[in-house]
XYZ file of C-alpha atoms in Angstrom:
380
model
C 149.392 126.909 83.962
C 148.854 123.210 83.379
C 145.359 121.983 84.217
C 145.110 118.613 85.945
C 141.530 117.513 85.409
C 140.180 115.134 88.054
C 136.432 115.645 87.635
C 135.715 113.037 84.978
C 132.597 111.784 86.762
C 131.088 115.178 85.898
C 132.196 115.177 82.256
C 135.115 114.066 80.108
C 137.090 115.695 77.338
C 135.521 114.732 73.991
C 137.361 111.983 72.154
C 139.121 113.815 69.287
C 139.409 110.661 67.181
C 135.684 109.934 67.534
C 134.866 113.572 66.776
C 136.983 113.461 63.621
C 135.307 110.220 62.549
C 131.872 111.782 62.969
C 132.697 115.073 61.199
C 131.415 113.802 57.871
C 127.895 113.894 59.321
C 127.993 117.683 59.709
C 129.897 118.278 56.485
C 129.305 116.083 53.438
C 126.646 113.833 54.952
C 124.513 116.412 56.770
C 121.212 115.055 55.403
C 118.033 114.385 57.349
C 117.827 110.644 58.120
C 114.086 110.696 57.379
C 114.584 111.908 53.798
C 113.769 109.222 51.207
C 116.436 110.144 48.642
C 119.616 108.071 48.748
C 121.677 110.587 50.737
C 119.088 110.581 53.520
C 118.856 106.803 53.361
C 122.639 106.575 53.747
C 122.512 108.617 56.956
C 119.516 106.602 58.201
C 121.455 103.385 57.602
C 124.514 104.757 59.414
C 122.359 105.461 62.484
C 120.818 101.976 62.302
C 124.297 100.484 62.219
C 125.363 102.638 65.170
C 122.396 101.415 67.241
C 123.284 97.855 66.325
C 126.873 98.530 67.350
C 125.776 99.946 70.703
C 123.838 96.728 71.319
C 126.864 94.585 70.535
C 128.914 96.468 73.134
C 126.579 95.561 76.008
C 124.049 92.941 74.912
C 125.794 89.759 73.825
C 122.612 87.768 74.494
C 120.577 90.031 72.175
C 117.720 90.442 74.651
C 117.461 94.244 74.381
C 116.942 97.121 71.951
C 118.706 100.489 72.020
C 117.595 104.051 71.282
C 119.542 107.303 71.296
C 118.296 110.109 73.561
C 119.546 113.571 74.498
C 121.138 112.525 77.819
C 121.004 110.143 80.768
C 118.501 112.427 82.487
C 116.011 112.151 79.641
C 116.512 108.387 79.519
C 115.860 108.020 83.239
C 112.784 110.242 83.106
C 111.313 108.289 80.200
C 111.677 105.017 82.089
C 109.972 106.401 85.199
C 107.126 108.029 83.288
C 106.517 104.734 81.507
C 106.734 102.428 84.513
C 104.744 104.374 87.100
C 101.194 103.096 87.597
C 98.374 104.250 89.859
C 97.793 102.131 92.984
C 101.343 100.779 92.606
C 104.656 101.694 94.229
C 108.185 102.300 93.005
C 111.404 101.636 94.913
C 114.558 103.728 94.541
C 117.589 104.105 96.765
C 118.725 107.249 98.536
C 121.989 107.284 96.615
C 120.485 107.805 93.176
C 121.571 110.560 90.811
C 119.304 113.653 90.796
C 117.824 112.569 87.451
C 116.332 109.550 89.243
C 115.869 110.908 92.754
C 114.099 114.082 91.634
C 111.730 112.398 89.170
C 110.839 110.027 92.023
C 110.190 113.032 94.283
C 108.086 114.641 91.548
C 105.962 111.523 91.176
C 105.604 111.320 94.952
C 104.250 114.881 94.989
C 101.702 113.853 92.359
C 100.393 111.158 94.676
C 102.363 108.077 93.650
C 103.890 105.905 96.352
C 107.692 106.025 96.368
C 109.763 103.925 98.751
C 113.376 104.836 99.480
C 115.985 102.188 100.223
C 118.849 103.101 102.545
C 122.510 103.200 101.648
C 125.065 101.090 103.446
C 128.136 102.784 104.937
C 130.071 101.509 101.903
C 128.006 103.780 99.654
C 126.223 100.854 97.997
C 122.515 100.204 98.325
C 121.394 98.365 101.465
C 120.134 95.255 99.694
C 118.241 93.814 102.647
C 116.343 97.059 103.164
C 115.629 97.449 99.448
C 114.156 93.954 99.191
C 111.999 94.582 102.266
C 110.348 97.449 100.367
C 109.463 95.340 97.325
C 106.012 93.737 97.318
C 103.257 92.582 94.971
C 102.400 96.177 94.083
C 105.907 97.291 93.141
C 106.022 98.325 89.502
C 109.602 99.655 89.289
C 112.878 99.147 91.166
C 115.716 101.527 90.266
C 119.327 100.979 91.374
C 122.350 102.710 89.851
C 125.261 100.552 88.715
C 128.072 102.742 90.108
C 127.349 105.549 92.523
C 128.527 108.848 91.071
C 129.670 110.255 94.442
C 130.894 107.262 96.443
C 132.060 105.087 93.546
C 130.369 102.057 95.146
C 129.552 99.292 92.670
C 126.140 97.721 93.158
C 125.773 94.068 92.176
C 122.921 94.860 89.832
C 122.579 91.329 88.428
C 122.110 89.865 91.906
C 119.738 92.664 92.888
C 117.684 92.182 89.713
C 117.550 88.396 90.260
C 116.358 88.806 93.858
C 113.747 91.388 92.842
C 112.518 89.039 90.099
C 112.341 86.185 92.590
C 110.256 88.260 94.988
C 107.954 89.699 92.317
C 107.596 86.666 90.033
C 103.800 86.758 90.168
C 103.494 90.248 88.681
C 105.288 92.602 86.325
C 107.959 94.668 88.075
C 110.486 96.530 85.947
C 114.133 96.800 86.966
C 115.949 99.962 85.902
C 119.679 100.607 86.193
C 121.320 103.995 85.763
C 124.537 102.838 84.109
C 126.031 106.261 83.401
C 129.156 105.851 85.592
C 129.716 102.215 84.585
C 129.113 102.156 80.844
C 132.285 101.567 78.788
C 134.352 101.721 81.981
C 133.866 98.249 83.463
C 133.383 94.864 81.839
C 129.667 94.135 81.827
C 127.029 92.334 79.747
C 123.343 93.068 80.224
C 121.423 90.546 82.281
C 118.023 89.456 81.005
C 116.644 90.375 84.438
C 117.361 94.059 83.793
C 114.654 95.814 81.802
C 116.249 99.247 81.351
C 119.873 100.395 81.354
C 120.521 104.081 80.713
C 123.778 105.672 79.539
C 125.334 109.058 78.745
C 127.865 110.034 76.099
C 129.841 112.791 77.790
C 131.076 110.539 80.611
C 133.221 108.510 78.180
C 134.510 111.007 75.624
C 131.211 111.605 73.850
C 129.437 114.932 73.532
C 127.058 116.611 75.944
C 123.450 116.350 74.828
C 123.622 112.674 73.817
C 122.552 109.585 75.724
C 120.807 106.288 75.266
C 118.480 103.651 76.666
C 118.772 99.879 76.500
C 115.355 98.293 76.986
C 114.112 94.709 76.998
C 112.591 93.595 73.703
C 109.346 92.285 75.177
C 108.510 95.547 76.981
C 105.699 97.730 75.578
C 107.892 100.810 76.040
C 106.184 104.134 75.278
C 107.479 107.526 74.047
C 108.390 110.404 76.306
C 108.546 112.843 73.378
C 105.969 112.633 70.578
C 106.358 113.754 66.994
C 107.673 112.166 63.835
C 108.336 108.736 65.277
C 112.128 108.650 65.144
C 114.136 106.120 67.228
C 111.673 103.329 66.507
C 108.804 105.578 67.560
C 110.190 106.019 71.065
C 112.060 109.324 70.814
C 110.665 111.729 68.236
C 112.632 114.639 66.860
C 115.146 114.869 64.046
C 118.114 112.824 65.162
C 121.342 114.391 66.401
C 123.286 112.456 63.807
C 126.701 113.959 64.529
C 126.316 113.542 68.302
C 124.942 110.016 68.048
C 127.632 108.847 65.655
C 130.362 110.462 67.766
C 128.936 108.640 70.823
C 129.095 105.348 68.939
C 132.704 105.955 67.850
C 133.739 107.078 71.350
C 132.133 103.971 72.851
C 133.950 101.810 70.315
C 137.257 103.414 71.288
C 136.599 102.968 75.019
C 135.558 99.339 74.596
C 138.654 98.564 72.531
C 140.855 99.870 75.346
C 138.713 98.863 78.336
C 141.289 96.734 80.167
C 144.155 99.140 79.496
C 142.168 102.116 80.764
C 140.992 100.143 83.807
C 144.582 99.344 84.793
C 145.645 102.949 84.255
C 142.970 104.358 86.562
C 143.692 101.632 89.127
C 147.315 102.823 89.165
C 146.251 106.473 89.398
C 143.836 105.890 92.255
C 146.242 103.607 94.117
C 149.007 106.196 93.951
C 146.859 108.954 95.404
C 145.521 106.651 98.125
C 149.059 105.698 99.134
C 150.667 109.130 99.081
C 147.957 111.407 100.458
C 149.136 112.372 103.941
C 147.134 110.344 106.434
C 147.008 113.085 109.049
C 145.320 115.363 106.500
C 143.040 113.057 104.534
C 140.762 110.101 105.158
C 139.947 107.720 102.314
C 136.222 106.977 102.134
C 134.250 104.125 100.547
C 136.962 101.604 99.739
C 134.843 98.430 99.679
C 133.922 97.123 96.187
C 134.577 100.522 94.681
C 135.113 101.743 91.124
C 138.724 102.735 90.343
C 137.327 105.705 88.424
C 136.128 107.481 91.583
C 138.024 108.298 94.773
C 136.138 110.044 97.578
C 138.249 111.539 100.340
C 137.783 113.845 103.303
C 140.126 116.589 104.467
C 138.973 116.016 108.022
C 138.328 119.237 109.906
C 138.671 121.406 106.798
C 136.053 122.734 104.401
C 136.064 120.799 101.163
C 134.757 123.740 99.150
C 137.551 126.021 100.348
C 140.156 123.367 99.568
C 138.598 122.836 96.141
C 139.128 126.491 95.238
C 142.692 126.456 96.569
C 143.373 123.470 94.328
C 141.741 125.288 91.429
C 144.260 128.107 91.851
C 146.993 125.458 91.606
C 145.493 124.021 88.399
C 143.845 120.941 89.914
C 140.142 120.589 89.159
C 138.013 118.237 91.270
C 134.612 118.431 92.971
C 132.765 118.125 96.251
C 130.111 115.851 94.713
C 127.744 115.575 91.781
C 127.815 118.487 89.333
C 124.085 117.955 88.845
C 123.562 118.745 92.547
C 125.515 122.016 92.634
C 122.299 124.069 92.742
C 120.583 121.841 95.288
C 119.138 123.000 98.598
C 121.294 120.664 100.673
C 124.264 122.100 102.596
C 126.021 118.766 102.212
C 125.540 116.036 99.646
C 122.389 114.035 100.430
C 124.168 110.945 99.075
C 127.152 111.318 101.381
C 124.784 111.991 104.292
C 122.821 108.849 103.411
C 125.967 106.779 104.083
C 125.830 107.968 107.714
C 129.011 110.025 107.390
C 129.107 112.726 110.051
C 131.033 115.940 110.668
C 133.886 116.753 110.647
C 134.432 114.215 107.837
C 131.412 115.249 105.789
C 132.409 118.920 105.559
C 135.810 118.037 104.112
C 134.623 115.725 101.324
C 136.261 115.926 97.911
C 135.633 113.669 94.920
C 138.506 112.885 92.571
C 137.410 111.112 89.406
C 139.565 109.721 86.637
C 139.016 109.228 82.922
C 140.512 107.736 79.812
C 142.878 110.698 79.435
C 144.116 110.782 83.055
C 147.831 110.036 83.501
C 149.804 108.771 86.470
C 152.156 111.772 86.141
C 149.176 114.106 86.584
C 148.035 112.198 89.656
C 151.498 112.436 91.202
C 151.445 116.212 90.768
C 147.873 116.416 92.042
C 148.790 114.467 95.175
C 151.577 116.931 95.981
C 149.190 119.851 95.538
C 146.468 118.179 97.619
C 148.892 117.687 100.499
C 150.329 121.192 100.150
C 146.956 122.981 99.974
C 145.538 121.012 102.900
C 148.605 121.881 105.020
C 148.242 125.577 104.191
C 144.549 125.608 104.987
C 145.060 123.721 108.234
C 147.813 126.136 109.268
C 145.457 129.094 108.763
C 142.968 127.542 111.169
C 145.490 126.993 113.963
């Protein structure tokens, strides 16, 4: 049975070309980058060049540095552990990924003040409410670039500028979780953004690899201590193969950014047009990423429909994969957009990637309509 994979916001198929390019670093060039003989120095130099390349992809103004980490979650946690200060507050929004939301909750339990900004019905952060929470004791504001469940695109440059304007008399860091935006949309880092965190496996890289862009003038501190790798900010022998594969995958995505964008626009538009309107409601259409389409099979259970689709070879999700073990009956992010039953129970997330084809989406649309009809008929 052919598998039609529409859960690319959870993970993507590794880029075979990038993997082949990186293979030399687990075969002939397997050496430790910290070794001082020439083979080790070669690998060390390759990693330095990869970091420089990652900067060129996102930092045309050369205002930031870049380090490799193990994942977006580690990157986000390092930023929060660095930025939190006693007698200060941090501001996050209710739509953040669990790697931000849960570290904020953890810090709150330890006695730090955390303020939560609301989401608008569009799935984006409620900017007016967020700014009302920022004051002269705010030490960190965290807003994701693209919401992983609603697909809403936050105007992070405007948000960062307004936060800077309100906090100009003291140091307040601005952090952006860029995992769902990186190498998918055209973007260049603003100097008002202090931290921008990314993940490899969302764009054809490997699981267990991520990265952090951080402003050059920030006294950033380590989260993991040891031998001082990654400019002293992320100790541990480097995952050379994974890091190099991430760099090559990013290079491939950036080289085909516009082409991939148009392809996913076509895929999403087709599904939006041909899903049967009496079965499905399209959610979050305002200023939304073409890579994510959130729908509701109104009156049906999304989880049941998901498994029916699975039997037909279509793989999608009901929300964030990182929330699948959470205590919430329904997605806290979807609930934060004020969506109510029966729409909320029928939510499905379809997410597209660099390998998604229009032909696959046409087949998936037929199966979505067919499975929803069958499930609805059983309930009558």
